[in-house]
Amino acid sequence: MGLSDKEIDVYFVVLEHGEATVTEITEAVDISTRYVYDITEQLADRDIVVLNDYENPTTIRAIDPEKAIGNLMDELETVESELEQLFTAPEPSDIEFDVIRSDQTARRQIKKIIDETTDEIVLSIPGSRYSGFADEIENAANRGVSVLLLVEKNRATPPLDELDIPHTVVRVLDTPLPLMVGADVEVGMLGPTGSFTGADGGRDIVTVRQPQLVGTIVGSCLSNYWPVGEEVYVAKPGPLPETYGHFRSAVLEATLHQRRGHELSATAEVTPLTRESSTDVRTISGEIVEIRQGLVNPSTNTFPLEASLTLDTDDGRYSVGGQGSLMEDFEAKRVTLER
């Protein structure tokens, strides 16, 4: 509210008394009478107290806090309007990362990232902090986002095996984990071990908005930590048919259905990896005869980040991977799954 320590002390005395004399405030705060007059005049100018200097002795009456806060908000809106008139927007910056040194700011940023995720989010967080993001994670899963959650288990970790949210896989580790966030290969966060726990190194969390760097964070999480985590929760498969713009989400959903004995087919909008041009877009369809993945147990991949579908089409069997595929026949832009 822009008040000094002494102004706060005086204001609290007035609040607690409802109405106080200058002498009562002087005794409570241990400042001079003249200083009390100066401070109460400033508080009166801010419309959070009323100065009755026509009375003898002079009294200072508190305004109801709800009204006082409203007065301050009106003042801030006036200031904001004046500042906006002065503001000249800077040129867009080429900087694609920033450093956060406040846990509170980092938590707000993570919540914002989860809220804005549309396809997939990979999270590595301390178990004691899961509840702080639980609502955002559940909301994301309920709107169709694939959630891969890796939790550093400790005494405060809630019973994650009792979750009931879709499109989600949870693994836990007993060893310390760095903070890792990757959303839609668009924005990510990386923090040292101890982030949010109060341990050493819990600050200097980096936010990145460069796809290659975000991909590196996701790749590190899924390659180095995810495979050794204990799987504690796997969601039920969702309804089909469904179309996926994010390939790993399609692989996860296909795997969840396959584990239940469901036979699936897929229609994929793809480009062949044997051609240099990415403009050769075609559509292939067929029964899914093989899934390679390491997202849920038992894993079927041959290297950590492998995620592919093999389709039995009218023209033969073809393997399909996601963005950045190297070993498959095609790279998928979009996949539709159906029973």
Tab-separated table of C-alpha atoms in Angstrom:
chain	number	residue	atom	x	y	z
A	1	MET	CA	0.000	0.000	0.000
A	2	GLY	CA	3.052	2.251	-0.084
A	3	LEU	CA	3.088	2.941	3.682
A	4	SER	CA	6.245	3.245	5.754
A	5	ASP	CA	6.810	1.054	8.815
A	6	LYS	CA	5.791	3.859	11.189
A	7	GLU	CA	2.686	4.659	9.131
A	8	ILE	CA	1.731	0.979	9.313
A	9	ASP	CA	2.263	0.962	13.110
A	10	VAL	CA	0.047	4.045	13.525
A	11	TYR	CA	-2.610	2.647	11.186
A	12	PHE	CA	-2.756	-0.636	13.126
A	13	VAL	CA	-3.219	1.238	16.416
A	14	VAL	CA	-6.114	3.197	14.923
A	15	LEU	CA	-7.639	-0.008	13.495
A	16	GLU	CA	-7.418	-1.809	16.835
A	17	HIS	CA	-8.963	1.106	18.749
A	18	GLY	CA	-11.503	2.030	16.099
A	19	GLU	CA	-10.890	5.592	17.207
A	20	ALA	CA	-7.780	6.789	19.043
A	21	THR	CA	-6.388	10.024	20.403
A	22	VAL	CA	-2.996	11.379	19.449
A	23	THR	CA	-1.781	10.609	22.982
A	24	GLU	CA	-2.874	6.963	22.749
A	25	ILE	CA	-1.065	6.565	19.445
A	26	THR	CA	2.070	8.283	20.780
A	27	GLU	CA	2.213	5.923	23.750
A	28	ALA	CA	1.553	2.818	21.645
A	29	VAL	CA	4.039	3.560	18.868
A	30	ASP	CA	6.598	5.518	20.904
A	31	ILE	CA	6.944	8.485	18.530
A	32	SER	CA	6.549	12.209	19.040
A	33	THR	CA	3.186	13.973	19.020
A	34	ARG	CA	4.262	16.067	16.044
A	35	TYR	CA	5.164	12.925	14.095
A	36	VAL	CA	1.785	11.397	14.907
A	37	TYR	CA	0.056	14.462	13.463
A	38	ASP	CA	2.173	14.238	10.300
A	39	ILE	CA	1.440	10.541	9.819
A	40	THR	CA	-2.281	10.758	10.523
A	41	GLU	CA	-2.599	13.647	8.079
A	42	GLN	CA	-0.944	11.468	5.417
A	43	LEU	CA	-3.249	8.539	6.237
A	44	ALA	CA	-6.231	10.873	6.018
A	45	ASP	CA	-5.012	12.084	2.630
A	46	ARG	CA	-5.019	8.423	1.521
A	47	ASP	CA	-8.682	8.118	2.680
A	48	ILE	CA	-8.007	5.221	5.061
A	49	VAL	CA	-8.593	7.181	8.316
A	50	VAL	CA	-10.547	10.294	9.299
A	51	LEU	CA	-8.716	13.024	11.257
A	52	ASN	CA	-11.064	14.827	13.651
A	53	ASP	CA	-8.829	17.802	14.424
A	54	TYR	CA	-11.803	19.973	15.371
A	55	GLU	CA	-12.308	17.889	18.492
A	56	ASN	CA	-10.432	18.359	21.743
A	57	PRO	CA	-8.512	16.158	22.124
A	58	THR	CA	-7.968	15.369	18.432
A	59	THR	CA	-9.101	11.883	17.483
A	60	ILE	CA	-8.318	9.658	14.538
A	61	ARG	CA	-11.078	7.291	13.396
A	62	ALA	CA	-10.493	4.231	11.213
A	63	ILE	CA	-12.462	3.831	8.013
A	64	ASP	CA	-13.923	0.366	7.413
A	65	PRO	CA	-11.086	-1.639	5.774
A	66	GLU	CA	-13.265	-2.688	2.821
A	67	LYS	CA	-13.945	0.954	1.993
A	68	ALA	CA	-10.337	1.917	2.685
A	69	ILE	CA	-9.049	-0.718	0.286
A	70	GLY	CA	-11.568	0.501	-2.283
A	71	ASN	CA	-10.192	4.028	-1.899
A	72	LEU	CA	-6.664	2.735	-2.430
A	73	MET	CA	-7.733	0.769	-5.513
A	74	ASP	CA	-9.305	3.908	-6.985
A	75	GLU	CA	-6.020	5.680	-6.349
A	76	LEU	CA	-4.072	2.895	-8.078
A	77	GLU	CA	-6.373	2.967	-11.104
A	78	THR	CA	-5.745	6.691	-11.452
A	79	VAL	CA	-2.009	6.117	-11.231
A	80	GLU	CA	-2.209	3.261	-13.767
A	81	SER	CA	-4.074	5.473	-16.234
A	82	GLU	CA	-1.456	8.207	-15.933
A	83	LEU	CA	1.410	5.727	-16.310
A	84	GLU	CA	-0.187	4.182	-19.406
A	85	GLN	CA	-0.248	7.624	-21.023
A	86	LEU	CA	3.493	7.947	-20.381
A	87	PHE	CA	4.363	4.412	-21.487
A	88	THR	CA	6.125	3.777	-24.790
A	89	ALA	CA	6.206	0.060	-25.589
A	90	PRO	CA	9.769	-1.213	-26.167
A	91	GLU	CA	10.737	-3.125	-29.255
A	92	PRO	CA	10.116	-6.906	-28.941
A	93	SER	CA	13.056	-8.617	-27.285
A	94	ASP	CA	14.960	-11.509	-28.805
A	95	ILE	CA	15.620	-12.886	-25.327
A	96	GLU	CA	13.866	-16.247	-25.021
A	97	PHE	CA	14.553	-16.971	-21.366
A	98	ASP	CA	14.443	-15.262	-18.003
A	99	VAL	CA	15.560	-16.101	-14.470
A	100	ILE	CA	13.097	-16.265	-11.570
A	101	ARG	CA	14.521	-15.778	-8.087
A	102	SER	CA	11.256	-16.021	-6.148
A	103	ASP	CA	9.561	-19.335	-5.361
A	104	GLN	CA	6.209	-17.555	-5.274
A	105	THR	CA	6.748	-16.112	-8.748
A	106	ALA	CA	7.863	-19.515	-10.023
A	107	ARG	CA	4.707	-21.155	-8.641
A	108	ARG	CA	2.532	-18.557	-10.358
A	109	GLN	CA	4.421	-19.123	-13.608
A	110	ILE	CA	3.973	-22.905	-13.419
A	111	LYS	CA	0.247	-22.521	-12.784
A	112	LYS	CA	-0.009	-20.173	-15.766
A	113	ILE	CA	1.865	-22.638	-17.973
A	114	ILE	CA	-0.413	-25.513	-16.916
A	115	ASP	CA	-3.517	-23.381	-17.517
A	116	GLU	CA	-2.356	-22.479	-21.037
A	117	THR	CA	-1.191	-25.954	-22.092
A	118	THR	CA	-3.232	-27.440	-24.931
A	119	ASP	CA	-1.634	-30.833	-25.709
A	120	GLU	CA	0.999	-32.177	-23.294
A	121	ILE	CA	2.773	-31.114	-20.147
A	122	VAL	CA	5.709	-32.860	-18.481
A	123	LEU	CA	6.233	-31.945	-14.823
A	124	SER	CA	8.883	-32.866	-12.252
A	125	ILE	CA	8.011	-31.413	-8.821
A	126	PRO	CA	8.423	-32.185	-5.085
A	127	GLY	CA	5.623	-34.329	-3.696
A	128	SER	CA	5.013	-31.867	-0.881
A	129	ARG	CA	4.097	-29.220	-3.477
A	130	TYR	CA	1.724	-31.331	-5.574
A	131	SER	CA	-1.377	-30.029	-3.803
A	132	GLY	CA	-0.415	-26.483	-4.811
A	133	PHE	CA	-0.809	-27.431	-8.482
A	134	ALA	CA	-3.465	-30.154	-8.143
A	135	ASP	CA	-6.404	-28.061	-9.384
A	136	GLU	CA	-4.505	-26.788	-12.414
A	137	ILE	CA	-3.266	-30.302	-13.277
A	138	GLU	CA	-6.753	-31.789	-12.989
A	139	ASN	CA	-8.289	-28.999	-15.077
A	140	ALA	CA	-5.656	-29.528	-17.776
A	141	ALA	CA	-6.253	-33.286	-17.848
A	142	ASN	CA	-10.014	-32.801	-18.003
A	143	ARG	CA	-9.674	-30.619	-21.106
A	144	GLY	CA	-7.635	-33.325	-22.859
A	145	VAL	CA	-4.043	-32.436	-22.005
A	146	SER	CA	-1.679	-35.384	-21.532
A	147	VAL	CA	-0.007	-35.013	-18.131
A	148	LEU	CA	3.263	-36.830	-17.406
A	149	LEU	CA	3.928	-36.144	-13.731
A	150	LEU	CA	7.158	-37.114	-11.984
A	151	VAL	CA	7.104	-36.530	-8.233
A	152	GLU	CA	9.960	-36.429	-5.752
A	153	LYS	CA	8.478	-38.542	-2.963
A	154	ASN	CA	8.742	-37.396	0.645
A	155	ARG	CA	6.734	-37.610	3.865
A	156	ALA	CA	4.341	-34.902	2.692
A	157	THR	CA	3.544	-36.573	-0.644
A	158	PRO	CA	-0.224	-37.238	-0.929
A	159	PRO	CA	-1.534	-40.701	-1.977
A	160	LEU	CA	-1.151	-40.173	-5.733
A	161	ASP	CA	-2.294	-43.713	-6.517
A	162	GLU	CA	-5.812	-42.614	-5.498
A	163	LEU	CA	-6.120	-40.024	-8.269
A	164	ASP	CA	-9.003	-40.238	-10.720
A	165	ILE	CA	-8.155	-37.897	-13.585
A	166	PRO	CA	-7.854	-38.691	-17.307
A	167	HIS	CA	-4.863	-38.525	-19.659
A	168	THR	CA	-2.397	-38.704	-16.768
A	169	VAL	CA	0.530	-40.898	-15.759
A	170	VAL	CA	2.291	-40.398	-12.419
A	171	ARG	CA	5.654	-41.767	-11.332
A	172	VAL	CA	7.519	-41.173	-8.068
A	173	LEU	CA	11.182	-41.219	-7.117
A	174	ASP	CA	12.741	-41.341	-3.649
A	175	THR	CA	15.771	-39.348	-4.799
A	176	PRO	CA	15.964	-35.542	-5.164
A	177	LEU	CA	14.759	-34.203	-8.500
A	178	PRO	CA	15.352	-30.948	-10.318
A	179	LEU	CA	12.309	-28.869	-11.173
A	180	MET	CA	11.408	-29.542	-14.809
A	181	VAL	CA	8.428	-28.254	-16.772
A	182	GLY	CA	7.797	-28.659	-20.487
A	183	ALA	CA	4.536	-27.650	-22.156
A	184	ASP	CA	3.651	-28.211	-25.822
A	185	VAL	CA	7.346	-27.783	-26.720
A	186	GLU	CA	6.627	-24.058	-26.442
A	187	VAL	CA	7.564	-23.049	-22.895
A	188	GLY	CA	9.558	-24.748	-20.173
A	189	MET	CA	11.106	-24.216	-16.766
A	190	LEU	CA	14.215	-25.677	-15.159
A	191	GLY	CA	15.277	-25.340	-11.552
A	192	PRO	CA	17.872	-26.990	-9.321
A	193	THR	CA	17.229	-29.755	-6.844
A	194	GLY	CA	15.527	-28.223	-3.816
A	195	SER	CA	13.260	-25.840	-5.703
A	196	PHE	CA	10.174	-25.049	-3.573
A	197	THR	CA	11.515	-27.061	-0.640
A	198	GLY	CA	13.533	-24.395	1.133
A	199	ALA	CA	16.723	-26.404	0.609
A	200	ASP	CA	19.887	-24.861	-0.774
A	201	GLY	CA	19.655	-24.093	-4.467
A	202	GLY	CA	15.911	-23.565	-4.459
A	203	ARG	CA	16.163	-20.315	-6.412
A	204	ASP	CA	17.307	-19.153	-9.848
A	205	ILE	CA	14.654	-21.031	-11.817
A	206	VAL	CA	14.949	-20.469	-15.573
A	207	THR	CA	11.970	-20.057	-17.892
A	208	VAL	CA	12.611	-20.750	-21.590
A	209	ARG	CA	10.438	-20.141	-24.636
A	210	GLN	CA	12.614	-21.669	-27.290
A	211	PRO	CA	11.296	-24.981	-28.709
A	212	GLN	CA	14.697	-26.677	-28.919
A	213	LEU	CA	15.495	-25.815	-25.292
A	214	VAL	CA	12.044	-26.905	-24.119
A	215	GLY	CA	12.553	-30.157	-26.008
A	216	THR	CA	15.847	-30.617	-24.189
A	217	ILE	CA	14.153	-30.206	-20.796
A	218	VAL	CA	11.423	-32.702	-21.718
A	219	GLY	CA	13.993	-35.080	-23.169
A	220	SER	CA	16.115	-34.929	-20.018
A	221	CYS	CA	13.112	-35.650	-17.809
A	222	LEU	CA	11.808	-38.562	-19.905
A	223	SER	CA	15.258	-40.031	-20.608
A	224	ASN	CA	17.101	-39.674	-17.308
A	225	TYR	CA	14.447	-39.685	-14.586
A	226	TRP	CA	11.163	-41.083	-15.922
A	227	PRO	CA	12.477	-44.616	-16.682
A	228	VAL	CA	13.646	-45.157	-13.076
A	229	GLY	CA	10.494	-43.796	-11.446
A	230	GLU	CA	7.912	-46.033	-9.817
A	231	GLU	CA	4.611	-45.945	-11.701
A	232	VAL	CA	1.827	-45.212	-9.203
A	233	TYR	CA	-1.061	-43.991	-11.364
A	234	VAL	CA	-2.187	-44.536	-14.948
A	235	ALA	CA	-5.426	-43.050	-16.213
A	236	LYS	CA	-8.121	-45.068	-17.928
A	237	PRO	CA	-8.243	-44.760	-21.713
A	238	GLY	CA	-10.468	-42.006	-23.051
A	239	PRO	CA	-13.296	-42.241	-25.594
A	240	LEU	CA	-12.508	-42.719	-29.286
A	241	PRO	CA	-12.418	-41.601	-32.057
A	242	GLU	CA	-10.102	-38.714	-31.152
A	243	THR	CA	-7.701	-36.588	-33.166
A	244	TYR	CA	-4.300	-35.587	-31.768
A	245	GLY	CA	-2.023	-32.804	-32.946
A	246	HIS	CA	0.649	-33.916	-30.494
A	247	PHE	CA	2.038	-37.329	-31.424
A	248	ARG	CA	3.196	-38.516	-27.985
A	249	SER	CA	-0.340	-37.920	-26.667
A	250	ALA	CA	-1.669	-40.198	-29.407
A	251	VAL	CA	0.896	-42.882	-28.515
A	252	LEU	CA	-0.060	-42.679	-24.829
A	253	GLU	CA	-3.780	-43.002	-25.566
A	254	ALA	CA	-3.216	-45.865	-28.015
A	255	THR	CA	-1.158	-47.672	-25.366
A	256	LEU	CA	-3.856	-47.248	-22.711
A	257	HIS	CA	-6.406	-48.795	-25.076
A	258	GLN	CA	-4.063	-51.577	-26.167
A	259	ARG	CA	-3.486	-52.556	-22.510
A	260	ARG	CA	-7.233	-53.152	-22.279
A	261	GLY	CA	-7.237	-55.423	-25.312
A	262	HIS	CA	-8.769	-52.875	-27.680
A	263	GLU	CA	-7.928	-53.206	-31.354
A	264	LEU	CA	-7.236	-49.793	-32.873
A	265	SER	CA	-6.795	-48.212	-36.246
A	266	ALA	CA	-5.198	-44.879	-37.031
A	267	THR	CA	-5.401	-42.305	-39.767
A	268	ALA	CA	-2.296	-40.137	-39.890
A	269	GLU	CA	-1.406	-37.001	-41.811
A	270	VAL	CA	2.293	-37.571	-42.490
A	271	THR	CA	5.384	-36.578	-44.403
A	272	PRO	CA	7.947	-39.218	-45.448
A	273	LEU	CA	11.346	-39.056	-43.780
A	274	THR	CA	13.061	-40.267	-46.937
A	275	ARG	CA	12.432	-36.948	-48.678
A	276	GLU	CA	14.104	-33.653	-47.883
A	277	SER	CA	10.961	-31.668	-48.646
A	278	SER	CA	8.396	-31.349	-45.861
A	279	THR	CA	5.716	-30.330	-48.379
A	280	ASP	CA	4.987	-33.919	-49.424
A	281	VAL	CA	2.026	-34.417	-47.099
A	282	ARG	CA	-0.066	-37.539	-47.417
A	283	THR	CA	-2.591	-39.524	-45.400
A	284	ILE	CA	-2.137	-43.147	-44.415
A	285	SER	CA	-4.577	-45.388	-42.579
A	286	GLY	CA	-4.433	-48.844	-41.077
A	287	GLU	CA	-4.623	-51.086	-38.057
A	288	ILE	CA	-2.105	-50.363	-35.301
A	289	VAL	CA	0.019	-53.506	-35.068
A	290	GLU	CA	2.881	-52.231	-32.891
A	291	ILE	CA	3.448	-49.431	-30.384
A	292	ARG	CA	6.901	-48.363	-29.210
A	293	GLN	CA	6.838	-46.252	-26.044
A	294	GLY	CA	8.315	-45.799	-22.565
A	295	LEU	CA	5.536	-43.724	-21.023
A	296	VAL	CA	3.757	-46.550	-19.156
A	297	ASN	CA	4.745	-50.026	-18.009
A	298	PRO	CA	5.727	-52.307	-19.540
A	299	SER	CA	7.872	-50.215	-21.844
A	300	THR	CA	8.323	-51.339	-25.456
A	301	ASN	CA	10.852	-48.757	-26.639
A	302	THR	CA	14.430	-49.498	-27.644
A	303	PHE	CA	15.741	-46.053	-26.592
A	304	PRO	CA	14.333	-43.594	-24.028
A	305	LEU	CA	12.428	-41.107	-26.199
A	306	GLU	CA	11.186	-43.567	-28.806
A	307	ALA	CA	7.467	-43.175	-29.482
A	308	SER	CA	6.015	-44.690	-32.628
A	309	LEU	CA	3.026	-46.460	-34.126
A	310	THR	CA	3.302	-49.134	-36.804
A	311	LEU	CA	0.295	-49.242	-39.153
A	312	ASP	CA	-0.746	-52.147	-41.354
A	313	THR	CA	-2.027	-50.292	-44.425
A	314	ASP	CA	-3.227	-51.477	-47.831
A	315	ASP	CA	0.218	-50.588	-49.180
A	316	GLY	CA	2.232	-52.330	-46.454
A	317	ARG	CA	3.420	-51.746	-42.919
A	318	TYR	CA	4.829	-48.349	-42.025
A	319	SER	CA	6.207	-46.886	-38.821
A	320	VAL	CA	5.073	-43.397	-37.831
A	321	GLY	CA	6.830	-41.074	-35.376
A	322	GLY	CA	6.375	-37.550	-34.105
A	323	GLN	CA	8.192	-34.297	-34.692
A	324	GLY	CA	11.926	-34.840	-35.053
A	325	SER	CA	11.615	-38.542	-35.913
A	326	LEU	CA	14.731	-40.168	-37.330
A	327	MET	CA	14.133	-43.924	-37.500
A	328	GLU	CA	10.516	-44.175	-38.654
A	329	ASP	CA	9.124	-44.158	-42.194
A	330	PHE	CA	6.927	-41.099	-41.635
A	331	GLU	CA	6.651	-38.075	-39.384
A	332	ALA	CA	3.071	-37.445	-38.273
A	333	LYS	CA	1.459	-34.021	-38.232
A	334	ARG	CA	-1.887	-35.247	-36.963
A	335	VAL	CA	-3.266	-38.637	-35.868
A	336	THR	CA	-6.836	-39.852	-35.451
A	337	LEU	CA	-7.389	-42.985	-33.353
A	338	GLU	CA	-10.508	-45.149	-33.464
A	339	ARG	CA	-11.630	-48.539	-32.267
